[in-house]
Amino acid sequence: NIDLSMRRNSGKKYVCTADLNSAPSFVYTQLEHTQKGIKNMLKVKNYQFWFCTGSQDLYGDECLRKVAEHSRIIVEELNKSGVLPFELVWKPTLITNELIRKTFNEANADEDCACVITWMHTFSPAKSWILGLKEYRKPLCHLHTQFNEEIPYDTIDMDFMNENQSAHGGREYGHIVTRMGIERKVIVGHWADKKVQERLASWMRTAVGIMESSHIRVCRVADNMRNVAVTEGDKVEAQIKFGWEVDAYPVNEIAESVDAVSAADVNTLVEEYYDKYEILLEGRDPEEFRKHVAVQAQIELGFERFLEEKNYQAIVTHFGDLGALKQLPGLAIQRLMQKGYGFGAEGDWKTAAMVRIMKIMTEGMKDAKGTSMMEDYTYNFVPGKEGILQSHMLEVCPSVADGKIGIKVCPLSMGDREDPARLVFTSKTGPAIATSLIDLGDRFRLIINDVECKKVEKPMPKLPVGSAFWTPQPNLKTGAEAWILAGGAHHTAFTYDLTAEQMGDWAAAMGIEAVYIDKDTNIRDFKNELRWNELAFRK
Ligand code: MN
């Protein structure tokens, strides 16, 4: 027996070996850890995806034997492909109302099952699916494929047609799922096609995001920043829609946890910082600098212990309400985000939960480029070089960093505390998405913008924070115009490693509105879409 828990650890790639005559089995090889030395708290379950094939008993045993054989081969080959981040589990062919209902209820009850993937090999009368679908509560995927890639021109006869009629059966099944109003993912194409496998892999991450949403607990340190609207929202409705638990603590309760961290533990962590990051004194006294850094080390450990003890996976802070904390948590929060915690600044619990969701969805991804909270700060309007400089007061996750990461200690122009230590860096280039979850009073809306991350033209030696720079799609003017019309926030949950499709599917599964701003966006159509959505999402 192989320890399946290994496959879900960050930075480890799995290698599958399965022979066609037995149930899939996995062998894993450990690759280099992507976040060397940093503990990762993203322990996502060993989720499995059930592969259920639909048919009926009209075609005789010989046909059903082939249906089962084909679906077994597909499952085994997909598991062997190395493309899927989670294991597919083959299930016996579903041919009756009773068996379909029983299987869906077993999937509901199985804690490891994240999703049922359905495939209609033959025609499967869809009334047989109604009761099972009605009782099913997890993410659903319809893989609309067929066993053979090509029509066997020379040999095709009516027996072949009866046995291989996914095009026919998939439509009957699709009809009932649509009629019942069930949200599901439909993926069309031959199962051996790499692009189809990649879409399935991408959907698996979305399904896990859907499953894990209701396990997110956000710890609010102090309240939302006074007078700020867009970071506010209905926490009860958020728990109903997303399953998030959002709790507040007086800041001094977590400050006590920081106080309780021993000097020895702080020293060890400071050593790790000095080992790992470049120390950018910039004229400050080395002893004094180190003391400032030590304050952040103590906050990192104190916060982490508090969150672990009380089972929270995301946190918000507020620079205006720091109680007994000596510095605004900067470096400390940056490190916690890198470990997998969600974060939102100034009490922004929606962004904190979204960052956590996106970190879960990207967990263990090979060559991941990073996920962070970001904030739209300032524009470059120079023609041909348009973009938005992204940063925050301190709290940008170093998972997005490109190249060296340094530590600086600088004054904070806001608040009344000592100069906080922070990690400074610039970010990677390439396509990414920025998302904003807003509360419109009667509903939530997720705004998803495709962005292109770039390097700024020149270094910014006086900017003492981690930053990114991007041009929103389709361009700065239309992208920002659409974002503002949609009511998007200045805070975003940002990632290089997920697609708009994945976040849109997640939103659909949560039953909320999602709008996309991408290469196809134009303002006239976008405004109409917002107008129509007012009706579509009316309670
Ligand atoms: Mn902010």
mmCIF file of N, CA and C in Angstrom, residues 444-520:
data_model
loop_
_atom_site.group_PDB
_atom_site.id
_atom_site.type_symbol
_atom_site.label_atom_id
_atom_site.label_comp_id
_atom_site.label_asym_id
_atom_site.label_seq_id
_atom_site.Cartn_x
_atom_site.Cartn_y
_atom_site.Cartn_z
ATOM 1 N N PHE A 444 -24.041 38.581 -4.135
ATOM 2 C CA PHE A 444 -22.609 38.700 -4.370
ATOM 3 C C PHE A 444 -22.333 38.656 -5.868
ATOM 4 N N ARG A 445 -21.271 39.367 -6.278
ATOM 5 C CA ARG A 445 -20.808 39.298 -7.668
ATOM 6 C C ARG A 445 -19.304 39.061 -7.646
ATOM 7 N N LEU A 446 -18.856 38.118 -8.463
ATOM 8 C CA LEU A 446 -17.413 37.906 -8.604
ATOM 9 C C LEU A 446 -16.981 38.501 -9.943
ATOM 10 N N ILE A 447 -16.039 39.431 -9.869
ATOM 11 C CA ILE A 447 -15.514 40.055 -11.084
ATOM 12 C C ILE A 447 -14.160 39.414 -11.383
ATOM 13 N N ILE A 448 -14.004 38.940 -12.606
ATOM 14 C CA ILE A 448 -12.785 38.211 -12.971
ATOM 15 C C ILE A 448 -12.144 38.905 -14.164
ATOM 16 N N ASN A 449 -10.952 39.396 -13.979
ATOM 17 C CA ASN A 449 -10.270 40.129 -15.045
ATOM 18 C C ASN A 449 -9.000 39.383 -15.471
ATOM 19 N N ASP A 450 -8.898 39.065 -16.746
ATOM 20 C CA ASP A 450 -7.625 38.555 -17.282
ATOM 21 C C ASP A 450 -6.650 39.726 -17.337
ATOM 22 N N VAL A 451 -5.455 39.527 -16.820
ATOM 23 C CA VAL A 451 -4.457 40.596 -16.839
ATOM 24 C C VAL A 451 -3.136 40.051 -17.375
ATOM 25 N N GLU A 452 -2.324 40.953 -17.884
ATOM 26 C CA GLU A 452 -1.005 40.557 -18.400
ATOM 27 C C GLU A 452 0.047 41.229 -17.514
ATOM 28 N N CYS A 453 0.800 40.410 -16.780
ATOM 29 C CA CYS A 453 1.798 40.966 -15.856
ATOM 30 C C CYS A 453 3.093 41.248 -16.601
ATOM 31 N N LYS A 454 3.662 42.398 -16.278
ATOM 32 C CA LYS A 454 4.855 42.865 -16.984
ATOM 33 C C LYS A 454 5.867 43.384 -15.981
ATOM 34 N N LYS A 455 7.046 43.662 -16.489
ATOM 35 C CA LYS A 455 8.036 44.361 -15.676
ATOM 36 C C LYS A 455 7.817 45.857 -15.861
ATOM 37 N N VAL A 456 8.009 46.636 -14.801
ATOM 38 C CA VAL A 456 7.964 48.081 -15.001
ATOM 39 C C VAL A 456 9.227 48.474 -15.757
ATOM 40 N N GLU A 457 9.132 49.608 -16.422
ATOM 41 C CA GLU A 457 10.204 50.041 -17.313
ATOM 42 C C GLU A 457 11.536 50.240 -16.590
ATOM 43 N N LYS A 458 11.443 50.802 -15.393
ATOM 44 C CA LYS A 458 12.666 51.125 -14.634
ATOM 45 C C LYS A 458 12.534 50.630 -13.203
ATOM 46 N N PRO A 459 13.648 50.428 -12.528
ATOM 47 C CA PRO A 459 13.559 50.066 -11.108
ATOM 48 C C PRO A 459 12.917 51.187 -10.292
ATOM 49 N N MET A 460 12.373 50.822 -9.146
ATOM 50 C CA MET A 460 11.728 51.815 -8.271
ATOM 51 C C MET A 460 12.430 51.737 -6.917
ATOM 52 N N PRO A 461 13.640 52.309 -6.839
ATOM 53 C CA PRO A 461 14.483 52.082 -5.651
ATOM 54 C C PRO A 461 13.906 52.621 -4.349
ATOM 55 N N LYS A 462 12.990 53.581 -4.482
ATOM 56 C CA LYS A 462 12.454 54.163 -3.250
ATOM 57 C C LYS A 462 11.127 53.531 -2.823
ATOM 58 N N LEU A 463 10.637 52.550 -3.587
ATOM 59 C CA LEU A 463 9.362 51.916 -3.216
ATOM 60 C C LEU A 463 9.660 50.697 -2.325
ATOM 61 N N PRO A 464 9.358 50.777 -1.039
ATOM 62 C CA PRO A 464 9.789 49.728 -0.111
ATOM 63 C C PRO A 464 8.756 48.624 0.105
ATOM 64 N N VAL A 465 8.108 48.160 -0.972
ATOM 65 C CA VAL A 465 7.108 47.089 -0.846
ATOM 66 C C VAL A 465 7.193 46.145 -2.039
ATOM 67 N N GLY A 466 6.700 44.922 -1.843
ATOM 68 C CA GLY A 466 6.554 43.995 -2.951
ATOM 69 C C GLY A 466 5.532 44.575 -3.919
ATOM 70 N N SER A 467 5.742 44.381 -5.216
ATOM 71 C CA SER A 467 4.815 44.969 -6.170
ATOM 72 C C SER A 467 4.672 44.096 -7.410
ATOM 73 N N ALA A 468 3.626 44.386 -8.165
ATOM 74 C CA ALA A 468 3.429 43.764 -9.476
ATOM 75 C C ALA A 468 2.941 44.877 -10.399
ATOM 76 N N PHE A 469 2.986 44.617 -11.684
ATOM 77 C CA PHE A 469 2.509 45.609 -12.650
ATOM 78 C C PHE A 469 1.776 44.851 -13.738
ATOM 79 N N TRP A 470 0.551 45.269 -14.013
ATOM 80 C CA TRP A 470 -0.159 44.558 -15.070
ATOM 81 C C TRP A 470 -1.022 45.480 -15.918
ATOM 82 N N THR A 471 -1.276 45.001 -17.133
ATOM 83 C CA THR A 471 -2.235 45.649 -18.007
ATOM 84 C C THR A 471 -3.475 44.763 -18.036
ATOM 85 N N PRO A 472 -4.620 45.322 -17.626
ATOM 86 C CA PRO A 472 -5.832 44.500 -17.685
ATOM 87 C C PRO A 472 -6.242 44.256 -19.129
ATOM 88 N N GLN A 473 -6.880 43.127 -19.396
ATOM 89 C CA GLN A 473 -7.480 42.878 -20.707
ATOM 90 C C GLN A 473 -8.811 43.635 -20.777
ATOM 91 N N PRO A 474 -9.269 44.097 -21.904
ATOM 92 C CA PRO A 474 -8.590 44.004 -23.207
ATOM 93 C C PRO A 474 -7.512 45.075 -23.361
ATOM 94 N N ASN A 475 -7.582 46.115 -22.533
ATOM 95 C CA ASN A 475 -6.568 47.159 -22.464
ATOM 96 C C ASN A 475 -6.876 47.959 -21.204
ATOM 97 N N LEU A 476 -5.990 48.865 -20.849
ATOM 98 C CA LEU A 476 -6.184 49.561 -19.571
ATOM 99 C C LEU A 476 -7.506 50.315 -19.512
ATOM 100 N N LYS A 477 -7.807 51.064 -20.580
ATOM 101 C CA LYS A 477 -9.001 51.921 -20.518
ATOM 102 C C LYS A 477 -10.280 51.096 -20.408
ATOM 103 N N THR A 478 -10.466 50.140 -21.311
ATOM 104 C CA THR A 478 -11.701 49.342 -21.290
ATOM 105 C C THR A 478 -11.744 48.435 -20.066
ATOM 106 N N GLY A 479 -10.608 47.858 -19.715
ATOM 107 C CA GLY A 479 -10.556 46.954 -18.562
ATOM 108 C C GLY A 479 -10.930 47.675 -17.275
ATOM 109 N N ALA A 480 -10.310 48.826 -17.048
ATOM 110 C CA ALA A 480 -10.589 49.571 -15.812
ATOM 111 C C ALA A 480 -12.008 50.140 -15.837
ATOM 112 N N GLU A 481 -12.460 50.552 -17.019
ATOM 113 C CA GLU A 481 -13.826 51.079 -17.143
ATOM 114 C C GLU A 481 -14.851 50.000 -16.779
ATOM 115 N N ALA A 482 -14.654 48.816 -17.329
ATOM 116 C CA ALA A 482 -15.574 47.710 -17.034
ATOM 117 C C ALA A 482 -15.510 47.339 -15.552
ATOM 118 N N TRP A 483 -14.299 47.304 -15.016
ATOM 119 C CA TRP A 483 -14.114 46.955 -13.598
ATOM 120 C C TRP A 483 -14.902 47.920 -12.710
ATOM 121 N N ILE A 484 -14.806 49.204 -13.027
ATOM 122 C CA ILE A 484 -15.485 50.220 -12.220
ATOM 123 C C ILE A 484 -16.999 50.129 -12.405
ATOM 124 N N LEU A 485 -17.453 49.910 -13.635
ATOM 125 C CA LEU A 485 -18.895 49.745 -13.865
ATOM 126 C C LEU A 485 -19.444 48.541 -13.102
ATOM 127 N N ALA A 486 -18.630 47.488 -12.997
ATOM 128 C CA ALA A 486 -19.083 46.280 -12.298
ATOM 129 C C ALA A 486 -19.035 46.443 -10.785
ATOM 130 N N GLY A 487 -18.380 47.510 -10.314
ATOM 131 C CA GLY A 487 -18.299 47.741 -8.868
ATOM 132 C C GLY A 487 -17.150 47.028 -8.188
ATOM 133 N N GLY A 488 -16.134 46.645 -8.954
ATOM 134 C CA GLY A 488 -14.983 45.904 -8.408
ATOM 135 C C GLY A 488 -14.185 46.718 -7.409
ATOM 136 N N ALA A 489 -13.573 46.024 -6.454
ATOM 137 C CA ALA A 489 -12.837 46.672 -5.364
ATOM 138 C C ALA A 489 -11.424 47.062 -5.791
ATOM 139 N N HIS A 490 -10.748 47.801 -4.892
ATOM 140 C CA HIS A 490 -9.325 48.080 -5.091
ATOM 141 C C HIS A 490 -8.485 46.902 -4.622
ATOM 142 N N HIS A 491 -9.012 46.093 -3.714
ATOM 143 C CA HIS A 491 -8.326 44.859 -3.296
ATOM 144 C C HIS A 491 -8.705 43.736 -4.263
ATOM 145 N N THR A 492 -7.745 42.897 -4.586
ATOM 146 C CA THR A 492 -8.076 41.735 -5.413
ATOM 147 C C THR A 492 -7.436 40.477 -4.841
ATOM 148 N N ALA A 493 -8.036 39.342 -5.183
ATOM 149 C CA ALA A 493 -7.382 38.051 -4.980
ATOM 150 C C ALA A 493 -6.809 37.694 -6.344
ATOM 151 N N PHE A 494 -5.495 37.554 -6.382
ATOM 152 C CA PHE A 494 -4.760 37.492 -7.642
ATOM 153 C C PHE A 494 -3.992 36.174 -7.746
ATOM 154 N N THR A 495 -3.968 35.592 -8.946
ATOM 155 C CA THR A 495 -3.136 34.400 -9.149
ATOM 156 C C THR A 495 -2.699 34.254 -10.601
ATOM 157 N N TYR A 496 -1.512 33.701 -10.771
ATOM 158 C CA TYR A 496 -1.026 33.338 -12.104
ATOM 159 C C TYR A 496 -1.516 31.945 -12.493
ATOM 160 N N ASP A 497 -2.020 31.186 -11.527
ATOM 161 C CA ASP A 497 -2.118 29.737 -11.691
ATOM 162 C C ASP A 497 -3.526 29.206 -11.915
ATOM 163 N N LEU A 498 -4.509 30.107 -11.968
ATOM 164 C CA LEU A 498 -5.872 29.666 -12.260
ATOM 165 C C LEU A 498 -6.380 30.464 -13.456
ATOM 166 N N THR A 499 -7.463 29.973 -14.062
ATOM 167 C CA THR A 499 -8.030 30.671 -15.208
ATOM 168 C C THR A 499 -9.381 31.283 -14.827
ATOM 169 N N ALA A 500 -9.803 32.222 -15.663
ATOM 170 C CA ALA A 500 -11.121 32.836 -15.471
ATOM 171 C C ALA A 500 -12.198 31.753 -15.497
ATOM 172 N N GLU A 501 -12.008 30.758 -16.359
ATOM 173 C CA GLU A 501 -12.985 29.663 -16.455
ATOM 174 C C GLU A 501 -13.121 28.946 -15.109
ATOM 175 N N GLN A 502 -11.993 28.680 -14.472
ATOM 176 C CA GLN A 502 -12.050 27.982 -13.183
ATOM 177 C C GLN A 502 -12.788 28.804 -12.125
ATOM 178 N N MET A 503 -12.483 30.108 -12.055
ATOM 179 C CA MET A 503 -13.134 30.933 -11.036
ATOM 180 C C MET A 503 -14.615 31.161 -11.373
ATOM 181 N N GLY A 504 -14.927 31.256 -12.660
ATOM 182 C CA GLY A 504 -16.321 31.399 -13.068
ATOM 183 C C GLY A 504 -17.125 30.147 -12.735
ATOM 184 N N ASP A 505 -16.513 28.982 -12.931
ATOM 185 C CA ASP A 505 -17.184 27.722 -12.575
ATOM 186 C C ASP A 505 -17.392 27.621 -11.072
ATOM 187 N N TRP A 506 -16.385 28.084 -10.343
ATOM 188 C CA TRP A 506 -16.513 28.078 -8.871
ATOM 189 C C TRP A 506 -17.704 28.964 -8.457
ATOM 190 N N ALA A 507 -17.775 30.163 -9.034
ATOM 191 C CA ALA A 507 -18.856 31.097 -8.703
ATOM 192 C C ALA A 507 -20.214 30.481 -9.062
ATOM 193 N N ALA A 508 -20.293 29.838 -10.220
ATOM 194 C CA ALA A 508 -21.549 29.215 -10.647
ATOM 195 C C ALA A 508 -21.983 28.148 -9.646
ATOM 196 N N ALA A 509 -21.015 27.371 -9.169
ATOM 197 C CA ALA A 509 -21.343 26.328 -8.196
ATOM 198 C C ALA A 509 -21.823 26.934 -6.880
ATOM 199 N N MET A 510 -21.339 28.128 -6.557
ATOM 200 C CA MET A 510 -21.771 28.806 -5.328
ATOM 201 C C MET A 510 -23.128 29.497 -5.529
ATOM 202 N N GLY A 511 -23.584 29.519 -6.785
ATOM 203 C CA GLY A 511 -24.866 30.160 -7.080
ATOM 204 C C GLY A 511 -24.792 31.666 -7.105
ATOM 205 N N ILE A 512 -23.621 32.222 -7.419
ATOM 206 C CA ILE A 512 -23.514 33.679 -7.477
ATOM 207 C C ILE A 512 -23.179 34.136 -8.902
ATOM 208 N N GLU A 513 -23.340 35.434 -9.101
ATOM 209 C CA GLU A 513 -23.052 36.044 -10.402
ATOM 210 C C GLU A 513 -21.540 36.155 -10.609
ATOM 211 N N ALA A 514 -21.094 35.874 -11.821
ATOM 212 C CA ALA A 514 -19.697 36.141 -12.178
ATOM 213 C C ALA A 514 -19.683 36.918 -13.478
ATOM 214 N N VAL A 515 -18.832 37.934 -13.562
ATOM 215 C CA VAL A 515 -18.652 38.637 -14.835
ATOM 216 C C VAL A 515 -17.185 38.591 -15.205
ATOM 217 N N TYR A 516 -16.943 38.443 -16.490
ATOM 218 C CA TYR A 516 -15.585 38.316 -17.005
ATOM 219 C C TYR A 516 -15.196 39.593 -17.749
ATOM 220 N N ILE A 517 -14.000 40.064 -17.474
ATOM 221 C CA ILE A 517 -13.442 41.159 -18.270
ATOM 222 C C ILE A 517 -12.206 40.578 -18.945
ATOM 223 N N ASP A 518 -12.282 40.434 -20.266
ATOM 224 C CA ASP A 518 -11.185 39.765 -20.972
ATOM 225 C C ASP A 518 -11.008 40.349 -22.365
ATOM 226 N N LYS A 519 -10.319 39.658 -23.227
ATOM 227 C CA LYS A 519 -9.985 40.196 -24.550
ATOM 228 C C LYS A 519 -11.230 40.507 -25.379
ATOM 229 N N ASP A 520 -12.350 39.885 -25.051
ATOM 230 C CA ASP A 520 -13.570 40.101 -25.827
ATOM 231 C C ASP A 520 -14.480 41.192 -25.252
#
